[in-house]
Coordinates of C-alpha atoms in Angstrom, one line a residue:
X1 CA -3.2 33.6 -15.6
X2 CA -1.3 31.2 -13.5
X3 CA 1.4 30.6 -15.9
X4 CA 2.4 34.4 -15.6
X5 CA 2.1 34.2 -12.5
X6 CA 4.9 31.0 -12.1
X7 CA 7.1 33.9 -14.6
X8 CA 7.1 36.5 -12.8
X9 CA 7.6 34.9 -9.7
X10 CA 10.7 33.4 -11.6
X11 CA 11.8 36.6 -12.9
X12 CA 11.5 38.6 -10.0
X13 CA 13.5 36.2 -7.7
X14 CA 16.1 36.4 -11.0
X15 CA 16.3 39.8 -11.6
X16 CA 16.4 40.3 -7.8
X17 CA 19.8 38.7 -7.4
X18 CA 21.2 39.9 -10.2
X19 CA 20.7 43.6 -8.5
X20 CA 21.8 42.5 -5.6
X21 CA 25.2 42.4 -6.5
X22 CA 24.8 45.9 -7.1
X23 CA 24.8 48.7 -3.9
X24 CA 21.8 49.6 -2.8
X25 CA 22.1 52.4 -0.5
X26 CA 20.0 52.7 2.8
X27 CA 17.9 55.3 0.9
X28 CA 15.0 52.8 0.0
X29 CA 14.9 50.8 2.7
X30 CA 12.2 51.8 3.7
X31 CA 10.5 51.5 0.4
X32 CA 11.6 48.1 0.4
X33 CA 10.3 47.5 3.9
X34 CA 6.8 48.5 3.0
X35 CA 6.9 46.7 -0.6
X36 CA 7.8 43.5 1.3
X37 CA 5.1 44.0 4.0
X38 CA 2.5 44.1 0.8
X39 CA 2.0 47.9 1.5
X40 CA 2.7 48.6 -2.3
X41 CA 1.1 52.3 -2.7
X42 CA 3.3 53.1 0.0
X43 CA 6.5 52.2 -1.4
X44 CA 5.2 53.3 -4.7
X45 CA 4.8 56.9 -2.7
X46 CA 8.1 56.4 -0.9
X47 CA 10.0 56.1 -3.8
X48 CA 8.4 59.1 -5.8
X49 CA 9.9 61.2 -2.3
X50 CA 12.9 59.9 -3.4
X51 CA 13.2 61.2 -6.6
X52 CA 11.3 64.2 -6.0
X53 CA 14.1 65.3 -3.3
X54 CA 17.3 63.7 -5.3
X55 CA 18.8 65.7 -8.2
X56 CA 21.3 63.1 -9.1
X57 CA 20.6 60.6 -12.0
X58 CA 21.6 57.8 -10.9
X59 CA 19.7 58.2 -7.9
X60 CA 16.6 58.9 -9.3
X61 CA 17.1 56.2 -11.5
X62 CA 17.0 53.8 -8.8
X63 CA 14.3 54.9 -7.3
X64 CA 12.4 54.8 -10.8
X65 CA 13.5 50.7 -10.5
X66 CA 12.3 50.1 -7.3
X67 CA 9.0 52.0 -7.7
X68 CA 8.5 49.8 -10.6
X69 CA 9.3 46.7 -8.8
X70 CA 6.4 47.7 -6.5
X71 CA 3.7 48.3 -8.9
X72 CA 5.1 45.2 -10.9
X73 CA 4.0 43.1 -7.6
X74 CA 1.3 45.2 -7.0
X75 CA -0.6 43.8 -10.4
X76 CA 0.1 47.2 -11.8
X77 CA 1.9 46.3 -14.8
X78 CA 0.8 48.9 -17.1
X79 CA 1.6 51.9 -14.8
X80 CA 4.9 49.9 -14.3
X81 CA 5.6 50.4 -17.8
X82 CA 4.6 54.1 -17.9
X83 CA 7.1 54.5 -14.7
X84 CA 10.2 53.2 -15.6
X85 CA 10.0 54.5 -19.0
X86 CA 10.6 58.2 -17.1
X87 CA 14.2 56.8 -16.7
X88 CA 14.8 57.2 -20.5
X89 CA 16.3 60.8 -20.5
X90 CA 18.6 59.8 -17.8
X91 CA 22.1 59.7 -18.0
X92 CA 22.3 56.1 -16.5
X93 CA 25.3 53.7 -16.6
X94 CA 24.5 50.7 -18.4
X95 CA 24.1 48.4 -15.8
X96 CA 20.7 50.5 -14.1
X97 CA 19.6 51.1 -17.9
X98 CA 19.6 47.3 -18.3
X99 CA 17.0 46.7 -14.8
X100 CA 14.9 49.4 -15.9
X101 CA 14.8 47.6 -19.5
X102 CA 14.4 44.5 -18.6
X103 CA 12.3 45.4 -15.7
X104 CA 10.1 47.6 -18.3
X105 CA 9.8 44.4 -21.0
X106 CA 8.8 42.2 -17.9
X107 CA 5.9 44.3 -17.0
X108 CA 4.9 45.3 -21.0
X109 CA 5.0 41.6 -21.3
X110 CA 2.7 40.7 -18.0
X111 CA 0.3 43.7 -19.6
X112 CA -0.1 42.0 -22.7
X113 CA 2.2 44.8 -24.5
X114 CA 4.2 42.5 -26.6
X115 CA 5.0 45.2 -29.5
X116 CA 6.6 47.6 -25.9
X117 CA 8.2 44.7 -24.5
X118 CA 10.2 43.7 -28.1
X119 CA 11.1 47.0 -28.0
X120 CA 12.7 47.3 -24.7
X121 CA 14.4 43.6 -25.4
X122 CA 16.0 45.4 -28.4
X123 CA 17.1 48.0 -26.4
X124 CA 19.2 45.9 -24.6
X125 CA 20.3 43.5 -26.9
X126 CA 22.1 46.5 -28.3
X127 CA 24.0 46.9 -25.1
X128 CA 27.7 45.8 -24.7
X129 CA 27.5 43.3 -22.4
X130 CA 26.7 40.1 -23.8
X131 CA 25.6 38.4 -20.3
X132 CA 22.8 41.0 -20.1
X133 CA 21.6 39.6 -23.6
X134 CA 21.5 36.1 -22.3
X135 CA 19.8 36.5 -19.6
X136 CA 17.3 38.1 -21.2
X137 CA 16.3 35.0 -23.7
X138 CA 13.6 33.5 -22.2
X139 CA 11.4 36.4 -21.4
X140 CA 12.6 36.9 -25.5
X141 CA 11.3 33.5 -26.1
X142 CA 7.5 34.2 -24.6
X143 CA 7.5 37.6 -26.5
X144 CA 8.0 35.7 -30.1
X145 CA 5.5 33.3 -29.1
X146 CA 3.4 36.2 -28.1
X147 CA 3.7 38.0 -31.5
X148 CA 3.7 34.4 -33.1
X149 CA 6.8 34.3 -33.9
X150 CA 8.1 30.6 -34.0
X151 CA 10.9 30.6 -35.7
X152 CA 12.6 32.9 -33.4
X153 CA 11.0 31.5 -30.3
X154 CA 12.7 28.0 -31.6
X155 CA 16.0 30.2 -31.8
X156 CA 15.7 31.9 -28.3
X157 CA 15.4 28.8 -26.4
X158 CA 17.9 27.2 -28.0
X159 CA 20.0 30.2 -27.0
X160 CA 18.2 29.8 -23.3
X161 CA 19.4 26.1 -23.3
X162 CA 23.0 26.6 -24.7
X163 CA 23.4 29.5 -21.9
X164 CA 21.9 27.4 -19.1
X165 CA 23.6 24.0 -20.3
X166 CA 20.3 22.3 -20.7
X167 CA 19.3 19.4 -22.6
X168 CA 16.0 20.5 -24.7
X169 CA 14.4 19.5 -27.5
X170 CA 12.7 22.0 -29.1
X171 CA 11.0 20.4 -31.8
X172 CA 8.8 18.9 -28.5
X173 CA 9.2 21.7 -26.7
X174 CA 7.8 24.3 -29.1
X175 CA 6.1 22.1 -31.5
X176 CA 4.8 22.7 -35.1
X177 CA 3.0 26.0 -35.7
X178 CA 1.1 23.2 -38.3
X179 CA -0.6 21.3 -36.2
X180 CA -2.9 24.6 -35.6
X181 CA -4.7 23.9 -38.4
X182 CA -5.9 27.6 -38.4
X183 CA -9.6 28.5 -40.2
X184 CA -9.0 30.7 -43.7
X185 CA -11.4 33.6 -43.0
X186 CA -11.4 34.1 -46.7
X187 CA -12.9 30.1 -47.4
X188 CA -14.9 30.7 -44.0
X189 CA -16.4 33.8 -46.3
X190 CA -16.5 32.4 -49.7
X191 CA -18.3 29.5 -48.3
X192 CA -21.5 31.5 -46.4
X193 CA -21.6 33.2 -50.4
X194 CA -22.6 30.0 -51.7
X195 CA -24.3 28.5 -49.2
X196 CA -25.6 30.6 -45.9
X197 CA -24.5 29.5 -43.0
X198 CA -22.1 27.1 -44.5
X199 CA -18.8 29.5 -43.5
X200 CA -20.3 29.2 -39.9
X201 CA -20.2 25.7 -39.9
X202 CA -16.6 25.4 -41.4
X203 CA -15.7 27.8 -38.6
X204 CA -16.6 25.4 -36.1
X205 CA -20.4 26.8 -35.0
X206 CA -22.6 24.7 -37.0
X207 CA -25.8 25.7 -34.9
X208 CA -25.0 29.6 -35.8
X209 CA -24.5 28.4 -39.4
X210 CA -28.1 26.3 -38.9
X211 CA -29.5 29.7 -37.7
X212 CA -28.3 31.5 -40.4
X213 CA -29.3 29.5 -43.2
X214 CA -33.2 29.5 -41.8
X215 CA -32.9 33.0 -41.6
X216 CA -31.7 33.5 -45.1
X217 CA -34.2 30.9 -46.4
X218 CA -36.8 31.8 -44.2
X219 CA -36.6 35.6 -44.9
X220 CA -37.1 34.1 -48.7
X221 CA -40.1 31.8 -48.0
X222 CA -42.0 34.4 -46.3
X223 CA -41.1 36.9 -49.3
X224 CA -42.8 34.3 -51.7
X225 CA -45.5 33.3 -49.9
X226 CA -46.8 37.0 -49.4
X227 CA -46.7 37.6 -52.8
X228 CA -48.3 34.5 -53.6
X229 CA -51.1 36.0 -51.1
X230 CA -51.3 38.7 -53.3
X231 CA -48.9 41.4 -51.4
X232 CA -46.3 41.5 -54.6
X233 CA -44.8 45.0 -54.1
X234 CA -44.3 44.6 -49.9
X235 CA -43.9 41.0 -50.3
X236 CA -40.7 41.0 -52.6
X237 CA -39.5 44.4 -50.9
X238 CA -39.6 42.2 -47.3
X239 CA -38.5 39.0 -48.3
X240 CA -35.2 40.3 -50.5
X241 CA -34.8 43.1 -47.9
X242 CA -34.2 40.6 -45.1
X243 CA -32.6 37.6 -46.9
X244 CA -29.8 40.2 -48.5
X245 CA -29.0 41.8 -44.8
X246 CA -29.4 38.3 -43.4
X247 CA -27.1 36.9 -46.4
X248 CA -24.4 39.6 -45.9
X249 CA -24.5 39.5 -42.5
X250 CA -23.6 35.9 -42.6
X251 CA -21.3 36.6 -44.6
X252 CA -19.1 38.8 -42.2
X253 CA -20.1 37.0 -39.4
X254 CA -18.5 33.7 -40.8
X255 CA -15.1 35.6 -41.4
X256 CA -15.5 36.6 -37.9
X257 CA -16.1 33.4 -36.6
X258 CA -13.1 32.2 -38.8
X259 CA -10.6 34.5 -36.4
X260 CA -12.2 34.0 -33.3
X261 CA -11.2 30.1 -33.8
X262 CA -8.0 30.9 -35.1
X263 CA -7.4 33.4 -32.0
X264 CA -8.9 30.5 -29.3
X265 CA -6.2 28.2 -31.0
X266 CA -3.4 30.1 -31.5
X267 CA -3.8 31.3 -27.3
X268 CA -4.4 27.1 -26.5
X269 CA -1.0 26.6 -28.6
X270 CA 0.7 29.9 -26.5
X271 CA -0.3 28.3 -23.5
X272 CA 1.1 25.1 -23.9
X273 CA 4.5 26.0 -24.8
X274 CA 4.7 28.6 -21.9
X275 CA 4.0 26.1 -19.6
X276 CA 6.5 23.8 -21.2
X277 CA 9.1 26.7 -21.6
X278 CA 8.9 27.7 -18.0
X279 CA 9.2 23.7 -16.9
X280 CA 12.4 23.7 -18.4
X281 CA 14.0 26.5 -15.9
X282 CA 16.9 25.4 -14.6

């Protein structure tokens, strides 16, 4: 989506200065020189020479960062995440275990791995350097809003703002998980019991609960008018058979209809606020 897009544009460029500070030796130039040119498998190769041939830590650490970075803007997120995580039984100083963290919760994030990317946020949040924790918040931010978590997204960009010296509201910015107005799957069940179809309709599909109610009803008219014609075993064996698997049917379907709703508005609500988070970059 284009709003991950805009963030990991933003992040890289970030997370790009911020190393830069650091030495990089001459070693992966040419990585670098093929990741720039768009040759990612390349670099990604280059940089698995690299730690294939180094023995020290630090080293191979590195390289574990920059073939990361390469897969990261390759589209590769998920094999991104599986990369850098090999860095985990290194003995790393903190300030390459905090790239390959935040580098790793970027990519779980981009992959739709919320639960990995909380995880690797944590990880640093536990590290001694406050400004590391900081600059973290925003990415934080979009990681509670993708596990739903308002309250703390509310708190994080708060954080983000104080940290930044921005002027935000957050009350506009992130809203009121209320105005949702999220379907009960339990009511969107309860009311296809008593009337088929009707949980459909409450779920916001009133021409699947229409089709389920002639169904149900229908199943039950052709029942009764068989037996009427004289079939009264096969009649009443066919018309309850199909209105009851109809009937329950219905029944699950609305509950599933219920979440689908709740997921279309819940991903709406994400969306908005992403795109009003990321506006607010400074």
């Amino acid at each position: 989506m284009w709003y991950r897009l805009i963030f990991l544009l933003l992040c890289s460029v970030y997370a790009g200065k911020l190393f830069s500070a650091a030495k990089q030796p001459d070693l992966f130039a040419g990585a670098d020189s093929l990741c720039t040119a768009g040759k990612y498998n390349e670099a990604a190769l280059a940089c698995e020479k690299i730690l294939f041939l180094n023995a020290d830590p630090a080293v191979r650490g590195e390289a574990l960062l920059h073939k990361g970075r390469c897969l990261k803007a390759a589209g590769n997120y998920t094999e991104a995440v599986r990369n850098l995580k090999r860095a985990d039984t290194l003995p790393l100083p903190d300030s390459l275990q905090y790239f390959l963290r935040y580098e790793s919760a970027l990519c779980a994030y981009l992959s739709s791995n919320a639960a990995e990317a909380a995880f690797q946020l944590t990880q640093i949040r536990l590290m001694n350097d406050s400004s590391w924790r900081d600059s973290c918040l925003l990415l934080q931010a979009l990681v509670d809003l993708e596990q739903e978590n308002w309250a703390a997204a509310k708190q994080h960009v708060i954080r983000y703002a104080q940290f930044n010296h921005l002027v935000i509201d957050t009350t506009q910015l992130i809203g009121d998980e209320k105005e949702l107005k999220l379907k009960s799957k339990t009511k969107a069940r309860r009311l296809s019991i008593i009337v088929p179809g009707l949980g459909q309709v409450y779920a916001g599909k009133p021409i699947r609960g229409l089709t389920s109610f002639i169904l149900v009803t229908g199943s039950l008219a052709y029942g009764a008018w068989t037996v009427l014609d004289g079939y009264y075993i096969s009649g009443t064996a066919t018309g309850l058979g199909l209105a009851a698997r109809f009937y329950s049917g219905g029944v699950r379907y609305a509950g599933k209809l219920a979440d689908e709703y709740n997921a279309r508005k819940i991903e709406a609500y994400q969306e908005k606020i992403r795109a009003r988070i990321l506006k607010k970059q400074p």
